[in-house]
CSV table of C-alpha atoms in Angstrom, one decimal:
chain,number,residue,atom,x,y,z
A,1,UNK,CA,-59.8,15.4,-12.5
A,2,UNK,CA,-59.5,12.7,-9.9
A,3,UNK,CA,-59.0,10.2,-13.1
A,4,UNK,CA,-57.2,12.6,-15.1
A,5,UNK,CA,-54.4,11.9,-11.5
A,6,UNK,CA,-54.6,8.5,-11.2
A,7,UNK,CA,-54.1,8.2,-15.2
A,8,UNK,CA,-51.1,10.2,-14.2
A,9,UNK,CA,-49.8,8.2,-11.3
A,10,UNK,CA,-50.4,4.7,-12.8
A,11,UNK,CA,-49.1,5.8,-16.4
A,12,UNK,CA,-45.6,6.7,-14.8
A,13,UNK,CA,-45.5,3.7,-12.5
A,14,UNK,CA,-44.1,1.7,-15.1
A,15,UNK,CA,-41.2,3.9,-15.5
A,16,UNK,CA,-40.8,4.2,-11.8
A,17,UNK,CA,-40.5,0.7,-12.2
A,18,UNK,CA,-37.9,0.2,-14.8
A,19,UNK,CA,-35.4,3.0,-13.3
A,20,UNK,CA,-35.6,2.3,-9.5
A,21,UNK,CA,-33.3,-1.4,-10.0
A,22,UNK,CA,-30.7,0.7,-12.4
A,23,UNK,CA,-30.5,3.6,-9.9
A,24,UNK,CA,-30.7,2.6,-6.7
A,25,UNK,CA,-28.8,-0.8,-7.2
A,26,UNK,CA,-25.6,0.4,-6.9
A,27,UNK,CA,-26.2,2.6,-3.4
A,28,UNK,CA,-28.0,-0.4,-1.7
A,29,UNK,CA,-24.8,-2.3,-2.7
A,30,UNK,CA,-22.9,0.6,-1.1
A,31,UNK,CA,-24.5,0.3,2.0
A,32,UNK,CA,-24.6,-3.3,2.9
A,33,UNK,CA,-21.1,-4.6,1.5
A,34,UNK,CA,-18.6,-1.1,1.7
A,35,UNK,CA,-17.4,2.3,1.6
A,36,UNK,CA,-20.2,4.1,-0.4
A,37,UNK,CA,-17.9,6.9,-1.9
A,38,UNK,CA,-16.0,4.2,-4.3
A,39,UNK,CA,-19.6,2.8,-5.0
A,40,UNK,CA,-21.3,6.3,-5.5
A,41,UNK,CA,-18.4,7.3,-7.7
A,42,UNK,CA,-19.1,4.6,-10.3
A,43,UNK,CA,-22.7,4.3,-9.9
A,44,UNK,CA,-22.8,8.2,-10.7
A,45,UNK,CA,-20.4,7.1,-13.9
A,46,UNK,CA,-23.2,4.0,-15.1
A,47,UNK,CA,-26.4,5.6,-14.1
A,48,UNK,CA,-25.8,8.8,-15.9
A,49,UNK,CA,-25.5,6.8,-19.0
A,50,UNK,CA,-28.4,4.5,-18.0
A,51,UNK,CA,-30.6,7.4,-17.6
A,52,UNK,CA,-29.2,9.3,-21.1
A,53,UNK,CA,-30.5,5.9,-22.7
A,54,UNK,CA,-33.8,5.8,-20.7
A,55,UNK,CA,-34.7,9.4,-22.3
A,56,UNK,CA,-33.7,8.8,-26.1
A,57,UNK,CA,-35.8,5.6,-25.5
A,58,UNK,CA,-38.8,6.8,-24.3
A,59,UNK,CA,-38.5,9.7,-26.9
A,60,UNK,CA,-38.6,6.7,-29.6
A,61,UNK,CA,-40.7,4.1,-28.5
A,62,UNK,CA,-43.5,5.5,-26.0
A,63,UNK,CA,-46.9,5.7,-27.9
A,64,UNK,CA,-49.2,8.4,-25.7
A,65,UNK,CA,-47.8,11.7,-26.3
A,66,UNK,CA,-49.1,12.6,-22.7
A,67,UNK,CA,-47.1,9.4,-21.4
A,68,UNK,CA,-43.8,9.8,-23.7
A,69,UNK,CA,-43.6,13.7,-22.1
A,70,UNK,CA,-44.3,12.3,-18.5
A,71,UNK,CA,-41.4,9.7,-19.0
A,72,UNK,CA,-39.3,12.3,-20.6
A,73,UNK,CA,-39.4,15.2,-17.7
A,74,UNK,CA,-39.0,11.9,-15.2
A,75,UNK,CA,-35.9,10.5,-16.8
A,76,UNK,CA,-34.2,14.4,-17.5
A,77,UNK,CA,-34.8,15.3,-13.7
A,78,UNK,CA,-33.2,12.2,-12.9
A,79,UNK,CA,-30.7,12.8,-14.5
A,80,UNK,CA,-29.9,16.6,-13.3
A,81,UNK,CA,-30.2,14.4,-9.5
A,82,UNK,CA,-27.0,12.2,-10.7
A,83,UNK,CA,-25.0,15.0,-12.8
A,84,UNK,CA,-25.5,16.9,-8.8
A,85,UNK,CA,-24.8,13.4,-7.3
A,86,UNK,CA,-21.5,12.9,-9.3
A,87,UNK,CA,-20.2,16.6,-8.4
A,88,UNK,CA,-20.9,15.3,-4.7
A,89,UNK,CA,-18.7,12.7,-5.5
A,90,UNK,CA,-15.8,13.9,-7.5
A,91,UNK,CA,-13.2,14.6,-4.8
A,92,UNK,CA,-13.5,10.9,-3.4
A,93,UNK,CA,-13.7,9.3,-6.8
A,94,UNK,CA,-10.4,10.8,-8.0
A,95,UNK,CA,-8.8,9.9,-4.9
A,96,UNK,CA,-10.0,6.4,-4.7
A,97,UNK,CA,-10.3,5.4,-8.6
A,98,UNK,CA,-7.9,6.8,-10.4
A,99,UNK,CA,-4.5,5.6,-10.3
A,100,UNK,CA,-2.0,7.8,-8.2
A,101,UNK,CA,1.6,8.8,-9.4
A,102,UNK,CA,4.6,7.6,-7.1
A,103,UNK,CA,5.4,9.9,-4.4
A,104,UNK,CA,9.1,10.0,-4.7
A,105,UNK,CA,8.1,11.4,-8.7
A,106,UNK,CA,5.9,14.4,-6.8
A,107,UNK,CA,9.0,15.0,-4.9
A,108,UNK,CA,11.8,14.9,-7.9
A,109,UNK,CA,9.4,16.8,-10.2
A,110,UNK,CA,9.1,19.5,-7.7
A,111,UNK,CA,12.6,19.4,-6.7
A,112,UNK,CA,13.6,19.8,-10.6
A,113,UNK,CA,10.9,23.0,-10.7
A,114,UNK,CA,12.4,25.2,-7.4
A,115,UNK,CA,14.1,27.3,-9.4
A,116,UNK,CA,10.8,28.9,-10.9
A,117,UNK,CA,8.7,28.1,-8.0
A,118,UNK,CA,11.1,28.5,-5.2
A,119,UNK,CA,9.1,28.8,-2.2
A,120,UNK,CA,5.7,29.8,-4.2
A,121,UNK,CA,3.6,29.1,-0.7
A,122,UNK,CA,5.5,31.2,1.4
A,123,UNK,CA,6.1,34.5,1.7
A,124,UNK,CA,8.7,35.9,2.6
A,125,UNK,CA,9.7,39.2,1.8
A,126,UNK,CA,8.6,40.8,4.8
A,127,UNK,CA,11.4,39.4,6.9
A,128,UNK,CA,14.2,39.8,4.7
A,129,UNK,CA,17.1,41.5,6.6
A,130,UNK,CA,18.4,45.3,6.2
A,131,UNK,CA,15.2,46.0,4.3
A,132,UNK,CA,12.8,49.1,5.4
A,133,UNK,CA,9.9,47.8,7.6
A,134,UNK,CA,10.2,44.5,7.8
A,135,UNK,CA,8.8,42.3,10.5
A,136,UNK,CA,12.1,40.7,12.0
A,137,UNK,CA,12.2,41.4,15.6
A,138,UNK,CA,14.9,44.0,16.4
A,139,UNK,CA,18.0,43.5,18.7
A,140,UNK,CA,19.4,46.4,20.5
A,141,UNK,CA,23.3,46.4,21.1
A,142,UNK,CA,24.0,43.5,19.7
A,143,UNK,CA,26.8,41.4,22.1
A,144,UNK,CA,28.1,40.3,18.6
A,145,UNK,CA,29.7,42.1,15.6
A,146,UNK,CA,30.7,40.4,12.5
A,147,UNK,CA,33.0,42.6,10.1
A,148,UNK,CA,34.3,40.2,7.7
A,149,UNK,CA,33.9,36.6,7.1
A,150,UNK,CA,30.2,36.4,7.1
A,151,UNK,CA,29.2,32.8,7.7
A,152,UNK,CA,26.8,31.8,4.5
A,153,UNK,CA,23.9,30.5,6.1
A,154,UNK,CA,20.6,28.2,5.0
A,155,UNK,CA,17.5,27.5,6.8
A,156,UNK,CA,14.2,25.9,6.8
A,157,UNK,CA,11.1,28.3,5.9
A,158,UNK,CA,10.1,28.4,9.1
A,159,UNK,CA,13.1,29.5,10.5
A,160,UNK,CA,13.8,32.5,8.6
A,161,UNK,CA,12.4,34.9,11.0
A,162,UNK,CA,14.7,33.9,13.8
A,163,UNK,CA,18.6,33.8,11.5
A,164,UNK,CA,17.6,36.8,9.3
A,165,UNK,CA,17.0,38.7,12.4
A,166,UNK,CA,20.6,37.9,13.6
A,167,UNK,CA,22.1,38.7,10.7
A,168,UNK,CA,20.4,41.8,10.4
A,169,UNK,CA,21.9,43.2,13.7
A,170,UNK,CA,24.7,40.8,13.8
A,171,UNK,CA,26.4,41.4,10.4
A,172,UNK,CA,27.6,45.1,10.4
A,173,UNK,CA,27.3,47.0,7.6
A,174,UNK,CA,26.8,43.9,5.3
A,175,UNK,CA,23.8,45.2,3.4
A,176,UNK,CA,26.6,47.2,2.0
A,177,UNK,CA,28.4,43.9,0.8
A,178,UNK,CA,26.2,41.1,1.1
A,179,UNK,CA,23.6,39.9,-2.2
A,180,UNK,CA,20.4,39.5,0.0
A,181,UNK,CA,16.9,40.2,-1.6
A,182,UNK,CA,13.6,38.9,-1.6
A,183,UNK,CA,14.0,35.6,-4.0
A,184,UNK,CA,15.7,34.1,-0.6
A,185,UNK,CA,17.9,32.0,-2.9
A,186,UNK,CA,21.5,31.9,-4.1
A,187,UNK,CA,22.6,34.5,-1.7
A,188,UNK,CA,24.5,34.7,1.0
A,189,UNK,CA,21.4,34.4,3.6
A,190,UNK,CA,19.3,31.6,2.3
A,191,UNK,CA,16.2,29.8,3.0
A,192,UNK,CA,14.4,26.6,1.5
A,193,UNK,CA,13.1,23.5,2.3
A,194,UNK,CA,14.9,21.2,5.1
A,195,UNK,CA,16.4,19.0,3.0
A,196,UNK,CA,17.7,21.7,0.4
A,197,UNK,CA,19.4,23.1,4.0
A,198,UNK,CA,20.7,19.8,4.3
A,199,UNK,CA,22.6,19.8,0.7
A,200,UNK,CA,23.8,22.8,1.0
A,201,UNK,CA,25.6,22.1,3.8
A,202,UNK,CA,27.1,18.9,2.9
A,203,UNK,CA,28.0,20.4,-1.1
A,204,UNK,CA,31.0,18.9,-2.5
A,205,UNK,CA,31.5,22.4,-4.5
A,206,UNK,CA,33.1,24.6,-1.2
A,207,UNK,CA,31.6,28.2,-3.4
A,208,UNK,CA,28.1,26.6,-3.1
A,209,UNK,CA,28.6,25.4,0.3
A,210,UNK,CA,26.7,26.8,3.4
A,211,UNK,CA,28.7,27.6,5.9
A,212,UNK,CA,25.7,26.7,8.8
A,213,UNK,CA,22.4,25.6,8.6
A,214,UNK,CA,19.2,26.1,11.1
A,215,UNK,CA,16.1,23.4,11.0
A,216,UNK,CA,14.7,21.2,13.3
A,217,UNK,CA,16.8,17.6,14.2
A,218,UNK,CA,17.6,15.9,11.0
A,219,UNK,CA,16.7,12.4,9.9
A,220,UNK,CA,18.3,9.2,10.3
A,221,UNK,CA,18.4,8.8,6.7
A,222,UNK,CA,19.9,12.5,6.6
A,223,UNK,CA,22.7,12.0,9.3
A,224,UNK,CA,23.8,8.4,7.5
A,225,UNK,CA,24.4,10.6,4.2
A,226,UNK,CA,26.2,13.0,5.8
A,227,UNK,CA,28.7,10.0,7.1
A,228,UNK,CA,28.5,8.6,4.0
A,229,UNK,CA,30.3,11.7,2.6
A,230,UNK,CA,32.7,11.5,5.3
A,231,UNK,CA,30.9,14.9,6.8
A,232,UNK,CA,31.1,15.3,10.4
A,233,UNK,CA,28.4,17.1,11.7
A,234,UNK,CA,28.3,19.5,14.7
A,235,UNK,CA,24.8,20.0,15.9
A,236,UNK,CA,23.7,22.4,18.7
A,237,UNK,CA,19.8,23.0,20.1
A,238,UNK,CA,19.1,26.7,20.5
A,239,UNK,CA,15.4,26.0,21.4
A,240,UNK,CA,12.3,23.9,21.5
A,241,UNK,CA,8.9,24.0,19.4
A,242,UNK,CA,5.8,21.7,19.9
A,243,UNK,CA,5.3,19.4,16.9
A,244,UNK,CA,1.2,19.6,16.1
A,245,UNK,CA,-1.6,18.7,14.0
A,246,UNK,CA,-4.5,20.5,13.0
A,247,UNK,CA,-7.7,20.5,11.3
A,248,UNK,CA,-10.3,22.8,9.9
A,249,UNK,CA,-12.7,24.8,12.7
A,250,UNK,CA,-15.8,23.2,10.7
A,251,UNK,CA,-14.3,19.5,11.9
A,252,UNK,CA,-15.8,18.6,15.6
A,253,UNK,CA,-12.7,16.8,16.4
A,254,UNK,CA,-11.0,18.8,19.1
A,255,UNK,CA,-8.0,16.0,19.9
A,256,UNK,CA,-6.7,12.9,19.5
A,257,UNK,CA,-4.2,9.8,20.9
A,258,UNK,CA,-1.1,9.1,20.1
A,259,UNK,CA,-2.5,5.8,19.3
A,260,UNK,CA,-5.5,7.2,16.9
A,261,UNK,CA,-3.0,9.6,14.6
A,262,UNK,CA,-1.2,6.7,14.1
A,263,UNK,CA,-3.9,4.8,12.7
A,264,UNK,CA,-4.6,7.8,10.9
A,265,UNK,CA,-1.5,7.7,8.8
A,266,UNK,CA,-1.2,4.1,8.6
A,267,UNK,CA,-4.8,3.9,7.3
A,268,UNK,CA,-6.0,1.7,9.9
A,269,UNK,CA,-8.6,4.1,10.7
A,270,UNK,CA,-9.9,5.7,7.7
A,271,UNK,CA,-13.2,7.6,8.9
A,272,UNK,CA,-13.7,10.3,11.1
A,273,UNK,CA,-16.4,8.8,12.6
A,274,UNK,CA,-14.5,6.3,14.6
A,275,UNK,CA,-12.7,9.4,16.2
A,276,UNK,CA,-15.9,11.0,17.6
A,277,UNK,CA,-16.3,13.3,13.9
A,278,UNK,CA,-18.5,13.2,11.0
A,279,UNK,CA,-19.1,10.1,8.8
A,280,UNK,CA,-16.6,11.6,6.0
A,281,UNK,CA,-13.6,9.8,5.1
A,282,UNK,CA,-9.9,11.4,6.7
A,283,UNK,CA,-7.5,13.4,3.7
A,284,UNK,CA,-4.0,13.1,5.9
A,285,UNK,CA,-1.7,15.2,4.3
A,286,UNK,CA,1.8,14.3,4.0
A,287,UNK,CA,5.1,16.2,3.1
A,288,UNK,CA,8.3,15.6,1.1
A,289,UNK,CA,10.7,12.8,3.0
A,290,UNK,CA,14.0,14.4,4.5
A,291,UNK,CA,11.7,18.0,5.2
A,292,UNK,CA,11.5,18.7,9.1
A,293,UNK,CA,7.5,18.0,9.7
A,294,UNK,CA,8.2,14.9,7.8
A,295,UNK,CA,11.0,13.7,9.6
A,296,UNK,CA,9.2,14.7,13.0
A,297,UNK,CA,6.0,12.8,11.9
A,298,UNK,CA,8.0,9.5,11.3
A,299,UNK,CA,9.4,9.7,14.8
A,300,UNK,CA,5.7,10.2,16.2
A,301,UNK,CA,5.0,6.6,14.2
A,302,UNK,CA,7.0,5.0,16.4
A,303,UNK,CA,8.1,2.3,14.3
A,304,UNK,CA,4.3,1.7,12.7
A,305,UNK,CA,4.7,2.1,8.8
A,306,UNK,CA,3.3,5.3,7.6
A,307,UNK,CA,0.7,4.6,4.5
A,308,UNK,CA,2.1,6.1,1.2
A,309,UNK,CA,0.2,8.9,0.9
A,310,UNK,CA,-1.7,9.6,-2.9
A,311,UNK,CA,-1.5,12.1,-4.7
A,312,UNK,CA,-4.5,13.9,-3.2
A,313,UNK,CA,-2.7,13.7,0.2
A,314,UNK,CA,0.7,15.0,-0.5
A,315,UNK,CA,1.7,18.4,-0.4
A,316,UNK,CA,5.2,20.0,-1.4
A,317,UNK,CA,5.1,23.1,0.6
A,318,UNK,CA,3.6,23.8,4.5
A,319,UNK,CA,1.9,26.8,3.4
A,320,UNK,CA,-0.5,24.7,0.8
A,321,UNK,CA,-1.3,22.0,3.6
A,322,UNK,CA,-1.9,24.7,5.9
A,323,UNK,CA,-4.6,26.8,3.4
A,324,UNK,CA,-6.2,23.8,1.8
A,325,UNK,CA,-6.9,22.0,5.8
A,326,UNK,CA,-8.6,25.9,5.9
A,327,UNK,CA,-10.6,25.5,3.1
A,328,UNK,CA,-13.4,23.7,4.3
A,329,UNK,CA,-15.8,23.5,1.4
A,330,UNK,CA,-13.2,21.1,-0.4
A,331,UNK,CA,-11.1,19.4,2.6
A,332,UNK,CA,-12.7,19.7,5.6
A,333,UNK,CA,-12.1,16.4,6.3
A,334,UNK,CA,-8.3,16.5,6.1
A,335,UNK,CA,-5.6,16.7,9.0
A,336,UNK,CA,-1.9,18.0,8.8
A,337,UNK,CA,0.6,17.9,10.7
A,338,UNK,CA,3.4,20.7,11.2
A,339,UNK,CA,5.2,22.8,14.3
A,340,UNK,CA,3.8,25.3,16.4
A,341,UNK,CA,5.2,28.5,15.1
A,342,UNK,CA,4.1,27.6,11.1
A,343,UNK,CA,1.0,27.4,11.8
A,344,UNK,CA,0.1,30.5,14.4
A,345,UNK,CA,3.0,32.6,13.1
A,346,UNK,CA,4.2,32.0,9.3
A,347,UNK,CA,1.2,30.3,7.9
A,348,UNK,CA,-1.8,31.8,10.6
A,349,UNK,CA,-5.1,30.8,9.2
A,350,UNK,CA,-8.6,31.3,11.5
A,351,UNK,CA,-9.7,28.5,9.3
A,352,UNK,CA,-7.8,25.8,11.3
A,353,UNK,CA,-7.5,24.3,14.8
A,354,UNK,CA,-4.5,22.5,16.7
A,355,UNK,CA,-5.7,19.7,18.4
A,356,UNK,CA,-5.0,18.5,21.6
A,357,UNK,CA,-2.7,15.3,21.8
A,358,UNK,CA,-3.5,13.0,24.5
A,359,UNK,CA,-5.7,15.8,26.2
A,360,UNK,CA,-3.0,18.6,26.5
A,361,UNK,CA,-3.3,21.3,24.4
A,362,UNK,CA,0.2,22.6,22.1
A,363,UNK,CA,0.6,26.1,24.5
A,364,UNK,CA,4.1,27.6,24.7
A,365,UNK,CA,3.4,27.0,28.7
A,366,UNK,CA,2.8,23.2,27.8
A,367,UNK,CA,6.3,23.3,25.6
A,368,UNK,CA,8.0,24.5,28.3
A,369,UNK,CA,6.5,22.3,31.4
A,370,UNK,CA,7.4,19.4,29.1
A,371,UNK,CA,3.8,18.6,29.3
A,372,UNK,CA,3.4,18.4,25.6
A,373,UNK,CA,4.1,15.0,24.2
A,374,UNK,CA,5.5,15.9,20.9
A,375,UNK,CA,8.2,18.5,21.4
A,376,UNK,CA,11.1,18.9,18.7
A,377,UNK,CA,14.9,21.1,18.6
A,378,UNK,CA,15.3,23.6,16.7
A,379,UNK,CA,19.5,23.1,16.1
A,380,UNK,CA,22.2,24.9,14.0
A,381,UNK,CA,24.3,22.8,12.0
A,382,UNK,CA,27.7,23.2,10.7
A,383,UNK,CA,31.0,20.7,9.7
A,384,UNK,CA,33.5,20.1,12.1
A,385,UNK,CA,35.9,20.9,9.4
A,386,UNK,CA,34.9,24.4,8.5
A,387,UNK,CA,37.4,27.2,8.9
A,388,UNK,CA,35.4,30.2,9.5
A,389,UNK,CA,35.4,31.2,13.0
A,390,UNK,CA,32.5,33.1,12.7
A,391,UNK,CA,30.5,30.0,12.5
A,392,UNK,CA,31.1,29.1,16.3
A,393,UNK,CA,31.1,32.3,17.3
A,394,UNK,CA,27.4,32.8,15.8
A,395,UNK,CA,26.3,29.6,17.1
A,396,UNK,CA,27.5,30.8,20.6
A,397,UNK,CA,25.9,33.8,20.7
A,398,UNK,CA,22.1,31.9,20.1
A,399,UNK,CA,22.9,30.3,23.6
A,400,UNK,CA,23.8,33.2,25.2
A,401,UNK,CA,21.1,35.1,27.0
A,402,UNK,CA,20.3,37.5,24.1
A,403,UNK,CA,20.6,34.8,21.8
A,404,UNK,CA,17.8,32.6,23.2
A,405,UNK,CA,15.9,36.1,24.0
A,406,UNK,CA,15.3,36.2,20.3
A,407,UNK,CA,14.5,32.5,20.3
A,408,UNK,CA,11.7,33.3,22.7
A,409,UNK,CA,10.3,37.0,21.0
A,410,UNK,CA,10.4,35.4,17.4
A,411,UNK,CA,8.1,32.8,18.6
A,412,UNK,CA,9.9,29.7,19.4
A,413,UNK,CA,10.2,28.1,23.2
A,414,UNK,CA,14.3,28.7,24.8
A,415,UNK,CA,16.2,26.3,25.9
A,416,UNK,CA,15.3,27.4,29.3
């Protein structure tokens, strides 16, 4: 028996020989000269065809029936280890080989496609106004009635919740008059992404045109268009709302510098291990140019160049960042960035964490001490040469004291 081994052990030496150089060559080339998921991703690619051939070879050319089996269950089990190895692998090889499409094509294509998919991440049909049981805060005796000349309003996602709730208490008896339902779009009561806001408001076509628009600050690049059009903006800040990152609850990371997110998103630090977290590789997810986290996040760079992000890092809508940074079994190495009330309100999710930026935590107490470093306006916008009334009227009324009481019970931070 003790023969019957060693005939074993010394007859599948010689194939131990011939596959250790063609599978482990590529990993010992990993370690010593780069980032091993590039390495792994290819090496999964050439050794799963290496050990294909290694099989039908033996199959062919080994004499001993005994020895041609031995080979043959060696060279299937390893390759069931490298079919395993390149599943491992798939989410950094198709990040890191395959070529990428342009961002600014993500961004047209799903610009050309809201019409079908308007707002497919985020639902809100709960907090459409003059609807039965919805979930918009309720405002008893109003200090403002609107009758007649209902300003046509647009907004950001996030700040649906706060202007439907107005309007609902604000615009007597317009459930009667208005076209408001729960497709959010082409009515009188709009909602969208920041930069749709934006065009609405500055619409050549006065029918299309909103009359005001609620999102956070606009862009540089947003306020020069509106000049460009010979638009005169009035902007006016009805409250504040902590801009924040966050990451999945399995990620040991619990905060960050100013200094290390923006080696995040400029690539300079690529690994979470440099940031006290796992040896995985960071997945910072990105949004649409001109939308308000977007806009926010290029303020935070601080001049530093923000990496284009690929196509694996970009997401059109705040809800899918917020879900997929939750779903640790595929991106639990990933970070987003968004504001406050997205994340714990709209888009809630145990699955993810806000992390602490520069040691102080994103609490509405923090938002309102100032303590917070990232702190953005939430602002109504209108055109100095609009007609309606109304419009000043309903901008008034968010910075009177029941005004910014709804700021405050919807979510957001007042301005005082």
């Amino acid at each position: 028996m003790t023969s019957a081994a060693f005939y074993f052990a010394t007859g599948s030496f010689d194939y131990l020989l011939l596959a250790s150089p063609q599978y482990f060559l590529f990993y010992a080339f990993a370690l010593i000269f780069g980032d091993i998921y590039a390495v792994v991703a290819a090496a999964n690619v050439a050794n799963f065809i290496l050990a294909i051939t290694g099989s039908v070879y033996i199959c062919r050319h080994a004499p001993p029936v005994a020895k041609k089996t031995r080979g043959l269950i060696f060279y299937t089990a390893i390759t069931l280890l490298l079919a395993g190895l390149a599943g491992w692998s798939y989410k950094h090889f198709r990040t890191l080989i395959l070529p990428t499409l342009s961002i600014h094509e993500i961004i047209r294509d799903e610009r050309g496609r809201h019409d079908l998919n308007f707002g497919i991440d985020t639902d809100l049909t709960e907090y459409v106004p003059f609807q039965e049981n919805n979930k918009l805060v309720k405002i008893e005796s109003p200090t403002l009635l609107i009758d007649s000349e209902y300003p046509t309003i647009h907004g950001a996602f996030g700040l649906y919740p706060l202007y439907a709730a107005a309007v609902e208490a604000i615009y007597n008896n317009a459930n009667l008059i208005l076209a408001i339902d729960h497709r959010h779009w082409n009515t009188r009561v709009a909602v969208g992404t920041s930069p749709q806001a934006f065009e609405a408001l500055l619409d050549e076509n006065k029918q299309n045109r909103s009359d005001m628009i609620f999102m956070l600050r606009p862009s540089e690049k947003q306020l020069q268009e509106a000049e460009a059009k010979g638009v005169e903006l009035v902007i006016t800040s009805i409250g504040y709302e902590a801009f924040v990152f966050f990451v999945s609850v399995v990620n040991p990371v619990d905060g960050l510098s100013l200094e290390q997110i923006r080696d995040i998103y400029s690539k300079r630090t690529t690994h979470w291990d440099a940031l006290g977290g796992r040896r995985e590789r960071i997945l910072p997810f990105q949004r649409p140019e001109g939308s308000g986290s977007q806009t926010a996040m290029l303020r935070v760079m601080g001049g530093v160049p923000m990496a284009p992000p690929q196509l694996e890092e970009f997401r059109p809508g705040m809800g899918g960042i917020v879900r997929d940074v939750a779903d640790y079994r595929n991106y639990g190495n990933a970070i987003g960035f968004s504001f406050r009330y997205y994340v714990e309100g709209l888009f809630k999710h145990d699955g993810v964490k806000l992390l602490e930026i520069d040691g102080i935590a994103p609490s509405i107490a923090n938002i309102q001490n100032r303590s917070y470093p990232l702190i953005g306006e939430l602002v109504i916008i209108s055109r100095r040469d609009n007609e309606n009334p109304n419009v000043q009227r309903l901008t008034d009324w968010f910075l009177s004291s029941q005004g910014q009481e709804l700021v405050r019970d919807v979510g957001y931070v007042p301005l005082e």
